[in-house]
């Protein structure tokens, strides 16, 4: 019984110990070709061990003293997060039972981290011996003659070994218990029939944004803030906040969520969460303890209109909007617009001029930066306006909205400098456009179907796509399919769709697989 994949630390070994057989042969002093008994330990059937298969990147995190954190609620699929990356966790069953072994001295209860500090592996362990940072409990074994006489050979005594190499050397010196047949007894302490594997995945930020969109955390303007101050506290608010924090502050009216709360309760790494918050729609509210608040969609649309009007009132072209000037002017309006909200809207719907160096999303989320010049993106502004119009249209929801009527209404609501962007192609990913009875383009029917409303997971997304319509052409489908960190668009199409093409010159049609 040998194990070849692991290498032990260098230690004093007998010359005839087989080299390359790892800690298993060394710890049990097994010679090449030697037979041994595999026996089940006393607690074999009660010990529960979960095995986790780590890739090189995760192993490096542990070796460097980093942190791995499992995240997820009772009804969630667990993820494993490092400081910067998120991994999906899956259980892989094995057809054979896997017997687990450990060094005769057991596993260490303490470990020295790279920074020199000592950490308890099991904080609830009964053994509080802190004489050495690598304390390892001694195994239960038969007493040898040396044990009975109290001899210790090299003077080490019965104290715990201080290093893994010492534990192996001591096991070799003391000997391994023998069975009735005279062969060594190699004890298995547990078994496993499965292990956990991880694969890099997209951060699961949906629940975080859902929390930030809820009242009272979503910022929807000063008027809404005043209304909520005067309104009685609802049951949801009472249940969702503690009566008082550690300083005795009343929390039933707390607006915004602490960053640590979001990091702890979101299935994503800290870096991914902070980056997403900085990109928005969210901002730190200095009037509420710098907690993070979401930005109400309707309010952001209102701020966009205000920004365009303010820029023009200040004599600016929409191709050269001065961030500092419009931010200051809108903050002085009555009612005022918070500077972080103005900056978010500007970055969402405009592009910085070359050399303007306006700062990253993360930097602008932390502090007010001297802004540069920005060019309003006509397509982004007009697309946002179309999305709002379709969302509130009963005719579009039923698929009865004429394309000609919508295009006219849509362009009329957009700024004159931007109207040229109001085209049929810009509606891809917002609505399906199907032929009308006359076959004319203006009589085509518009049905609202927004890609942002679809599930993020490919399997669920394709299920929603085919629930709306069973057969799709690629020019319709491509707006709703996007590559993920572990699946390309082509891989998703092969996995979730079936392609039919009656003739070589026919347009391929995709249906549910």
XYZ file of C-alpha atoms in Angstrom:
513
model
C 0.000 0.000 0.000
C 1.825 3.109 -1.168
C 1.051 6.653 -2.266
C 3.266 8.138 -4.950
C 1.840 11.606 -5.671
C 2.776 13.386 -2.433
C 6.292 14.269 -1.300
C 7.202 14.622 2.369
C 9.578 17.138 3.857
C 13.184 15.986 4.034
C 13.873 14.019 7.174
C 16.203 11.397 8.594
C 15.175 8.176 6.897
C 16.617 4.685 6.840
C 18.791 4.035 3.812
C 16.506 1.228 2.649
C 13.306 3.313 2.683
C 11.935 3.355 -0.880
C 12.482 6.778 -2.432
C 9.616 8.499 -4.283
C 6.852 6.708 -2.347
C 5.876 9.823 -0.392
C 4.849 10.312 3.199
C 2.726 7.158 3.327
C 5.605 4.695 2.915
C 7.929 6.832 5.008
C 5.518 7.265 7.923
C 4.750 3.541 8.107
C 8.313 2.455 7.332
C 7.138 0.319 4.428
C 9.787 -1.376 2.344
C 9.405 -1.938 -1.364
C 7.202 -4.993 -1.976
C 6.260 -5.305 1.714
C 2.733 -6.503 2.520
C 0.570 -4.822 5.163
C -2.951 -4.989 6.596
C -5.414 -2.162 5.937
C -7.694 -1.912 8.975
C -10.545 0.441 9.846
C -10.018 2.788 12.770
C -12.258 2.889 15.833
C -14.071 6.017 14.576
C -14.029 5.024 10.905
C -17.835 5.007 10.518
C -18.414 8.233 12.446
C -15.660 10.433 10.986
C -16.959 12.706 8.226
C -14.436 14.155 5.800
C -15.197 16.433 2.842
C -12.610 16.383 0.056
C -12.025 19.481 -2.085
C -10.086 19.245 -5.342
C -8.017 22.427 -5.684
C -6.478 23.745 -8.877
C -3.024 25.332 -8.857
C -4.429 28.837 -8.447
C -6.437 27.951 -5.325
C -3.596 25.902 -3.871
C -1.318 28.937 -4.251
C -3.861 31.055 -2.336
C -3.721 28.650 0.605
C 0.060 28.353 0.510
C 0.321 32.154 0.615
C -1.957 32.345 3.658
C -4.954 33.640 1.692
C -8.598 32.976 2.418
C -11.097 30.717 0.653
C -14.727 31.321 1.546
C -17.789 29.213 0.786
C -20.843 31.380 0.139
C -24.523 30.626 -0.272
C -27.789 30.205 1.583
C -29.708 26.992 2.257
C -31.404 27.136 -1.162
C -28.377 28.335 -3.153
C -25.795 26.380 -5.091
C -22.590 27.025 -3.177
C -19.695 29.005 -4.591
C -16.088 29.251 -3.424
C -14.529 32.704 -3.436
C -10.984 33.983 -3.245
C -10.277 37.677 -2.816
C -10.711 38.229 -6.569
C -12.447 35.229 -8.179
C -15.628 33.162 -7.847
C -15.871 29.397 -8.461
C -18.962 27.224 -8.789
C -18.857 24.148 -6.538
C -20.123 20.771 -7.732
C -20.111 17.374 -6.094
C -18.573 14.509 -8.047
C -19.615 11.018 -6.982
C -17.167 8.133 -7.279
C -18.124 4.552 -8.038
C -15.586 3.148 -5.569
C -15.189 3.862 -1.895
C -12.082 5.899 -1.151
C -10.242 5.001 2.068
C -8.543 7.957 3.746
C -5.263 7.817 5.656
C -3.254 10.347 7.594
C 0.208 10.361 9.172
C 0.371 8.234 12.344
C 0.724 11.448 14.372
C -2.577 12.758 13.051
C -3.167 16.113 11.408
C -1.785 19.369 12.854
C -4.076 21.513 14.994
C -2.005 24.655 14.467
C -0.299 26.175 11.491
C 2.179 29.001 11.080
C 1.059 31.503 8.429
C 3.472 33.227 6.016
C 3.359 36.410 8.104
C 4.670 34.494 11.114
C 1.415 34.377 13.066
C 0.018 31.110 14.429
C -3.531 30.096 13.598
C -5.675 27.363 15.175
C -6.970 25.010 12.515
C -9.709 23.840 14.872
C -10.602 26.593 17.306
C -12.797 24.166 19.256
C -10.114 21.531 19.682
C -9.764 20.129 23.175
C -5.974 20.235 22.994
C -4.895 23.750 23.954
C -1.205 22.916 24.083
C 0.466 26.000 22.629
C 4.026 25.007 23.285
C 4.679 24.766 19.558
C 2.852 26.183 16.508
C 2.757 22.784 14.783
C 1.275 20.704 17.599
C 0.056 17.357 16.278
C -1.945 14.977 18.449
C -0.315 11.594 18.977
C -2.161 8.594 17.570
C -3.640 5.883 19.679
C -1.389 2.881 19.186
C -0.113 -0.200 20.924
C 2.628 0.500 23.464
C 6.064 -0.676 22.446
C 8.639 -1.995 24.852
C 10.266 1.449 24.878
C 6.951 3.004 25.939
C 6.563 0.575 28.817
C 10.066 1.248 30.134
C 9.885 4.995 29.539
C 12.887 4.958 27.215
C 12.902 7.662 24.624
C 15.886 6.726 22.457
C 17.026 10.120 21.295
C 15.538 12.080 24.182
C 12.463 13.370 22.338
C 10.068 11.886 24.914
C 6.306 11.629 24.410
C 5.718 15.283 23.570
C 4.041 16.162 20.299
C 6.266 16.361 17.194
C 7.147 19.866 16.106
C 7.299 19.237 12.344
C 5.768 16.747 9.883
C 9.249 15.340 9.244
C 9.717 14.751 12.985
C 6.335 13.018 13.143
C 7.401 10.668 10.354
C 10.772 9.974 11.917
C 9.163 9.264 15.281
C 6.669 6.900 13.656
C 9.536 5.063 11.969
C 11.478 4.867 15.247
C 8.530 3.752 17.382
C 7.352 1.248 14.852
C 3.927 0.524 13.407
C 1.472 -1.763 15.288
C 1.456 -5.351 14.074
C -1.556 -7.508 13.444
C -2.024 -11.089 14.576
C -0.492 -12.277 11.315
C 2.670 -10.295 12.046
C 2.040 -7.749 9.283
C 1.818 -4.024 9.961
C -1.655 -2.573 10.566
C -2.225 0.530 8.404
C -5.251 2.323 9.867
C -7.831 4.113 7.703
C -9.608 6.804 9.719
C -12.493 7.621 7.303
C -13.962 6.992 3.888
C -15.314 9.146 1.068
C -17.569 8.359 -1.859
C -17.458 11.825 -3.429
C -15.457 15.025 -3.601
C -16.050 18.665 -4.436
C -14.744 20.222 -7.631
C -14.646 23.904 -8.543
C -14.824 25.746 -11.852
C -14.481 29.479 -12.401
C -17.876 31.146 -12.872
C -19.513 34.539 -13.187
C -20.135 36.386 -9.904
C -23.739 35.984 -8.771
C -24.611 39.622 -8.227
C -28.358 39.484 -8.921
C -29.472 39.188 -5.275
C -27.179 42.081 -4.289
C -28.723 44.373 -6.876
C -32.175 43.211 -5.833
C -31.430 44.280 -2.255
C -30.090 47.666 -3.359
C -33.169 48.276 -5.541
C -35.529 47.850 -2.602
C -36.805 50.647 -0.399
C -35.377 52.351 1.547
C -31.975 51.537 0.010
C -32.650 52.712 -3.558
C -32.183 56.448 -4.028
C -35.042 57.932 -6.049
C -34.549 61.649 -5.467
C -34.946 64.105 -2.577
C -38.746 64.138 -2.836
C -38.900 60.378 -2.291
C -36.471 60.716 0.626
C -38.751 63.255 2.272
C -41.817 61.073 1.704
C -40.141 58.096 3.331
C -39.094 60.198 6.312
C -42.723 61.145 6.940
C -44.232 57.719 6.175
C -44.692 55.176 9.011
C -42.117 52.424 9.167
C -43.395 49.293 7.394
C -43.177 45.756 8.694
C -40.546 44.861 6.070
C -38.309 47.690 7.235
C -38.760 46.685 10.852
C -37.931 43.073 10.116
C -35.032 43.970 7.868
C -33.104 46.121 10.347
C -32.015 45.802 13.922
C -33.671 48.056 16.492
C -30.337 49.590 17.380
C -26.716 49.161 16.460
C -23.798 48.857 18.845
C -23.814 52.628 19.433
C -27.523 52.719 20.159
C -28.414 54.352 16.806
C -31.961 53.695 15.629
C -31.666 51.470 12.552
C -35.327 51.064 11.547
C -34.828 54.000 9.142
C -31.327 53.048 7.990
C -30.854 53.720 4.294
C -28.178 51.888 2.379
C -26.209 48.725 3.117
C -22.733 48.423 4.608
C -20.077 47.156 2.196
C -19.098 44.331 4.544
C -22.734 43.212 4.640
C -22.811 43.049 0.833
C -19.477 41.202 0.670
C -20.562 38.664 3.281
C -23.966 37.954 1.743
C -23.221 38.047 -1.991
C -21.973 35.004 -3.897
C -18.979 36.753 -5.407
C -15.443 37.732 -4.447
C -14.741 41.012 -2.695
C -12.956 42.462 -5.740
C -15.851 41.559 -8.064
C -18.390 43.066 -5.669
C -16.458 46.314 -5.188
C -15.937 46.666 -8.951
C -19.646 46.085 -9.651
C -20.711 48.606 -7.007
C -18.317 51.222 -8.384
C -19.631 50.678 -11.920
C -23.190 51.136 -10.630
C -26.051 51.697 -10.510
C -24.979 52.460 -6.940
C -23.111 55.053 -4.895
C -21.812 55.664 -1.398
C -24.182 57.982 0.459
C -22.175 60.309 2.741
C -25.393 61.403 4.471
C -26.058 57.798 5.543
C -22.756 56.638 6.946
C -21.157 56.012 3.525
C -23.383 52.987 3.044
C -24.037 51.766 -0.479
C -27.334 52.720 -2.095
C -28.851 51.642 -5.365
C -30.083 54.164 -7.919
C -33.720 53.859 -8.934
C -34.014 53.241 -12.701
C -36.760 55.797 -13.235
C -34.794 58.385 -11.276
C -31.635 57.679 -13.302
C -33.683 58.248 -16.478
C -34.914 61.545 -15.004
C -31.352 62.583 -14.138
C -30.271 61.806 -17.708
C -32.914 64.227 -19.026
C -31.799 66.844 -16.489
C -28.165 66.368 -17.485
C -28.899 66.991 -21.177
C -30.990 70.060 -20.375
C -28.360 71.414 -17.963
C -25.533 70.923 -20.458
C -27.430 72.859 -23.112
C -28.405 75.576 -20.643
C -24.697 76.020 -19.875
C -24.032 76.459 -23.589
C -22.331 73.077 -24.061
C -22.493 70.816 -27.075
C -23.533 67.255 -26.306
C -20.226 66.267 -27.899
C -18.289 68.154 -25.195
C -20.029 68.034 -21.820
C -17.919 69.395 -18.949
C -18.331 66.975 -16.037
C -17.323 69.382 -13.280
C -19.619 72.141 -14.546
C -22.769 70.031 -14.953
C -22.165 68.155 -11.688
C -21.829 71.430 -9.756
C -24.833 73.010 -11.467
C -27.110 70.007 -10.849
C -26.008 69.804 -7.195
C -27.188 73.435 -6.770
C -30.568 72.833 -8.419
C -33.763 72.761 -6.404
C -34.141 69.910 -5.710
C -30.417 69.039 -5.917
C -29.002 65.992 -7.676
C -26.274 64.181 -5.690
C -22.915 64.450 -7.451
C -22.281 60.641 -7.395
C -25.581 60.063 -9.220
C -24.738 62.656 -11.871
C -21.305 61.118 -12.391
C -22.796 57.624 -12.705
C -25.294 58.773 -15.352
C -22.576 60.607 -17.272
C -20.303 57.545 -17.321
C -23.207 55.292 -18.241
C -24.332 57.330 -21.272
C -21.208 59.135 -22.479
C -17.624 58.503 -23.557
C -14.643 60.429 -22.221
C -12.674 62.544 -24.654
C -9.191 61.235 -25.390
C -6.741 62.559 -22.823
C -9.468 63.711 -20.424
C -8.469 61.143 -17.752
C -11.766 61.305 -15.836
C -10.803 58.483 -13.473
C -12.014 54.919 -13.181
C -15.434 53.882 -11.912
C -13.865 52.769 -8.635
C -12.107 56.114 -8.148
C -15.151 58.187 -8.962
C -17.242 56.106 -6.561
C -14.875 56.927 -3.699
C -14.471 60.683 -4.127
C -15.287 63.673 -6.264
C -12.825 63.906 -9.108
C -12.073 66.858 -11.371
C -14.033 65.767 -14.428
C -13.060 66.076 -18.063
C -15.034 66.443 -21.251
C -17.547 63.814 -22.288
C -19.317 63.014 -25.531
C -22.908 61.877 -25.073
C -23.450 58.478 -26.733
C -26.588 58.922 -28.843
C -27.221 55.180 -29.161
C -27.025 54.556 -25.419
C -29.335 57.489 -24.606
C -31.927 56.597 -27.249
C -31.823 52.895 -26.344
C -32.463 53.730 -22.673
C -35.415 55.907 -23.684
C -36.830 53.107 -25.864
C -36.459 50.601 -23.032
C -38.505 52.810 -20.685
C -41.208 53.352 -23.311
C -41.518 49.643 -24.119
C -41.548 48.661 -20.465
C -44.654 50.770 -19.839
C -46.508 49.909 -23.054
C -49.428 47.481 -22.846
C -49.529 47.218 -26.635
C -45.831 46.249 -26.729
C -46.363 43.678 -23.985
C -49.120 42.081 -26.074
C -47.156 42.300 -29.344
C -49.637 44.712 -30.960
C -47.513 47.894 -31.153
C -46.940 49.110 -34.752
C -43.284 49.760 -35.508
C -44.035 52.955 -37.478
C -46.010 54.468 -34.597
C -43.347 53.568 -32.068
C -40.461 54.983 -34.131
C -42.256 58.306 -34.510
C -43.103 58.557 -30.806
C -39.618 57.429 -29.794
C -37.666 59.938 -31.901
C -40.004 62.720 -30.745
C -39.037 62.091 -27.109
C -35.283 62.203 -27.742
C -33.118 65.314 -28.023
C -32.895 66.709 -31.539
C -29.115 66.115 -31.653
C -29.644 62.424 -30.901
C -32.706 61.451 -32.962
C -30.748 59.971 -35.857
C -29.893 57.008 -33.599
C -33.559 55.967 -33.278
C -33.515 53.060 -35.726
C -35.002 49.594 -35.882
C -31.617 47.948 -35.354
C -31.188 49.719 -32.016
C -34.194 47.797 -30.660
C -32.360 44.453 -30.792
C -32.271 42.998 -27.302
C -35.190 45.202 -26.262
C -37.991 43.864 -28.430
C -38.888 41.303 -31.081
C -40.105 42.751 -34.371
C -42.385 40.447 -36.369
C -44.000 40.928 -39.773
C -47.447 42.467 -39.832
C -50.369 41.474 -42.027
C -49.398 43.885 -44.842
C -45.753 42.872 -44.847
C -44.688 46.527 -44.832
C -41.899 47.582 -42.497
C -43.960 50.267 -40.791
C -46.729 47.740 -40.080
C -44.385 45.285 -38.330
C -45.400 44.462 -34.778
C -43.215 45.195 -31.749
C -43.209 42.872 -28.718
C -41.174 43.905 -25.686
C -38.555 41.270 -24.754
C -35.562 42.770 -22.913
C -32.318 40.835 -22.554
C -31.677 42.412 -19.121
C -34.822 40.701 -17.804
C -33.615 37.196 -18.738
C -31.834 34.813 -16.330
C -28.044 34.967 -16.335
C -27.485 31.194 -16.369
C -27.490 29.891 -19.985
C -29.812 26.946 -19.286
C -32.476 29.150 -17.700
C -31.974 31.861 -20.318
C -32.628 29.473 -23.234
C -35.654 28.089 -21.406
C -37.123 31.611 -21.228
C -36.231 32.317 -24.868
C -38.026 29.236 -26.209
C -40.975 29.775 -23.868
C -41.681 33.032 -25.729
C -41.235 31.598 -29.221
C -40.337 28.021 -30.252
C -38.396 28.886 -33.430
C -35.761 31.607 -33.885
C -33.509 32.845 -36.651
C -29.953 33.814 -35.757
C -30.449 37.544 -36.409
C -33.179 37.442 -33.741
C -31.366 35.176 -31.303
C -27.890 36.726 -31.237
C -29.029 39.726 -29.155
C -30.059 37.399 -26.306
C -27.053 35.061 -26.154
C -23.732 36.064 -24.618
C -20.570 34.170 -23.729
C -19.923 33.372 -20.077
C -16.639 32.697 -18.284
C -16.949 28.960 -18.965
C -19.090 28.711 -22.142
C -18.765 30.402 -25.520
C -21.817 31.349 -27.584
C -21.087 28.477 -29.965
C -20.914 25.995 -27.081
C -24.240 27.218 -25.729
C -25.937 26.890 -29.111
C -24.676 23.315 -29.474
C -25.777 22.451 -25.950
C -29.217 24.059 -25.767
C -30.517 24.360 -29.353
C -31.273 22.248 -32.397
C -30.646 23.691 -35.883
C -32.858 22.887 -38.859
C -32.172 23.934 -42.457
C -34.367 22.217 -45.079
C -32.180 23.375 -47.975
C -28.656 24.748 -48.247
C -29.936 28.201 -49.224
C -32.598 28.320 -46.467
C -32.127 30.436 -43.339
C -31.168 28.195 -40.373
C -33.807 27.992 -37.642
C -32.994 27.302 -33.991
C -35.363 25.419 -31.710
C -35.217 23.838 -28.252
C -32.978 20.786 -27.929
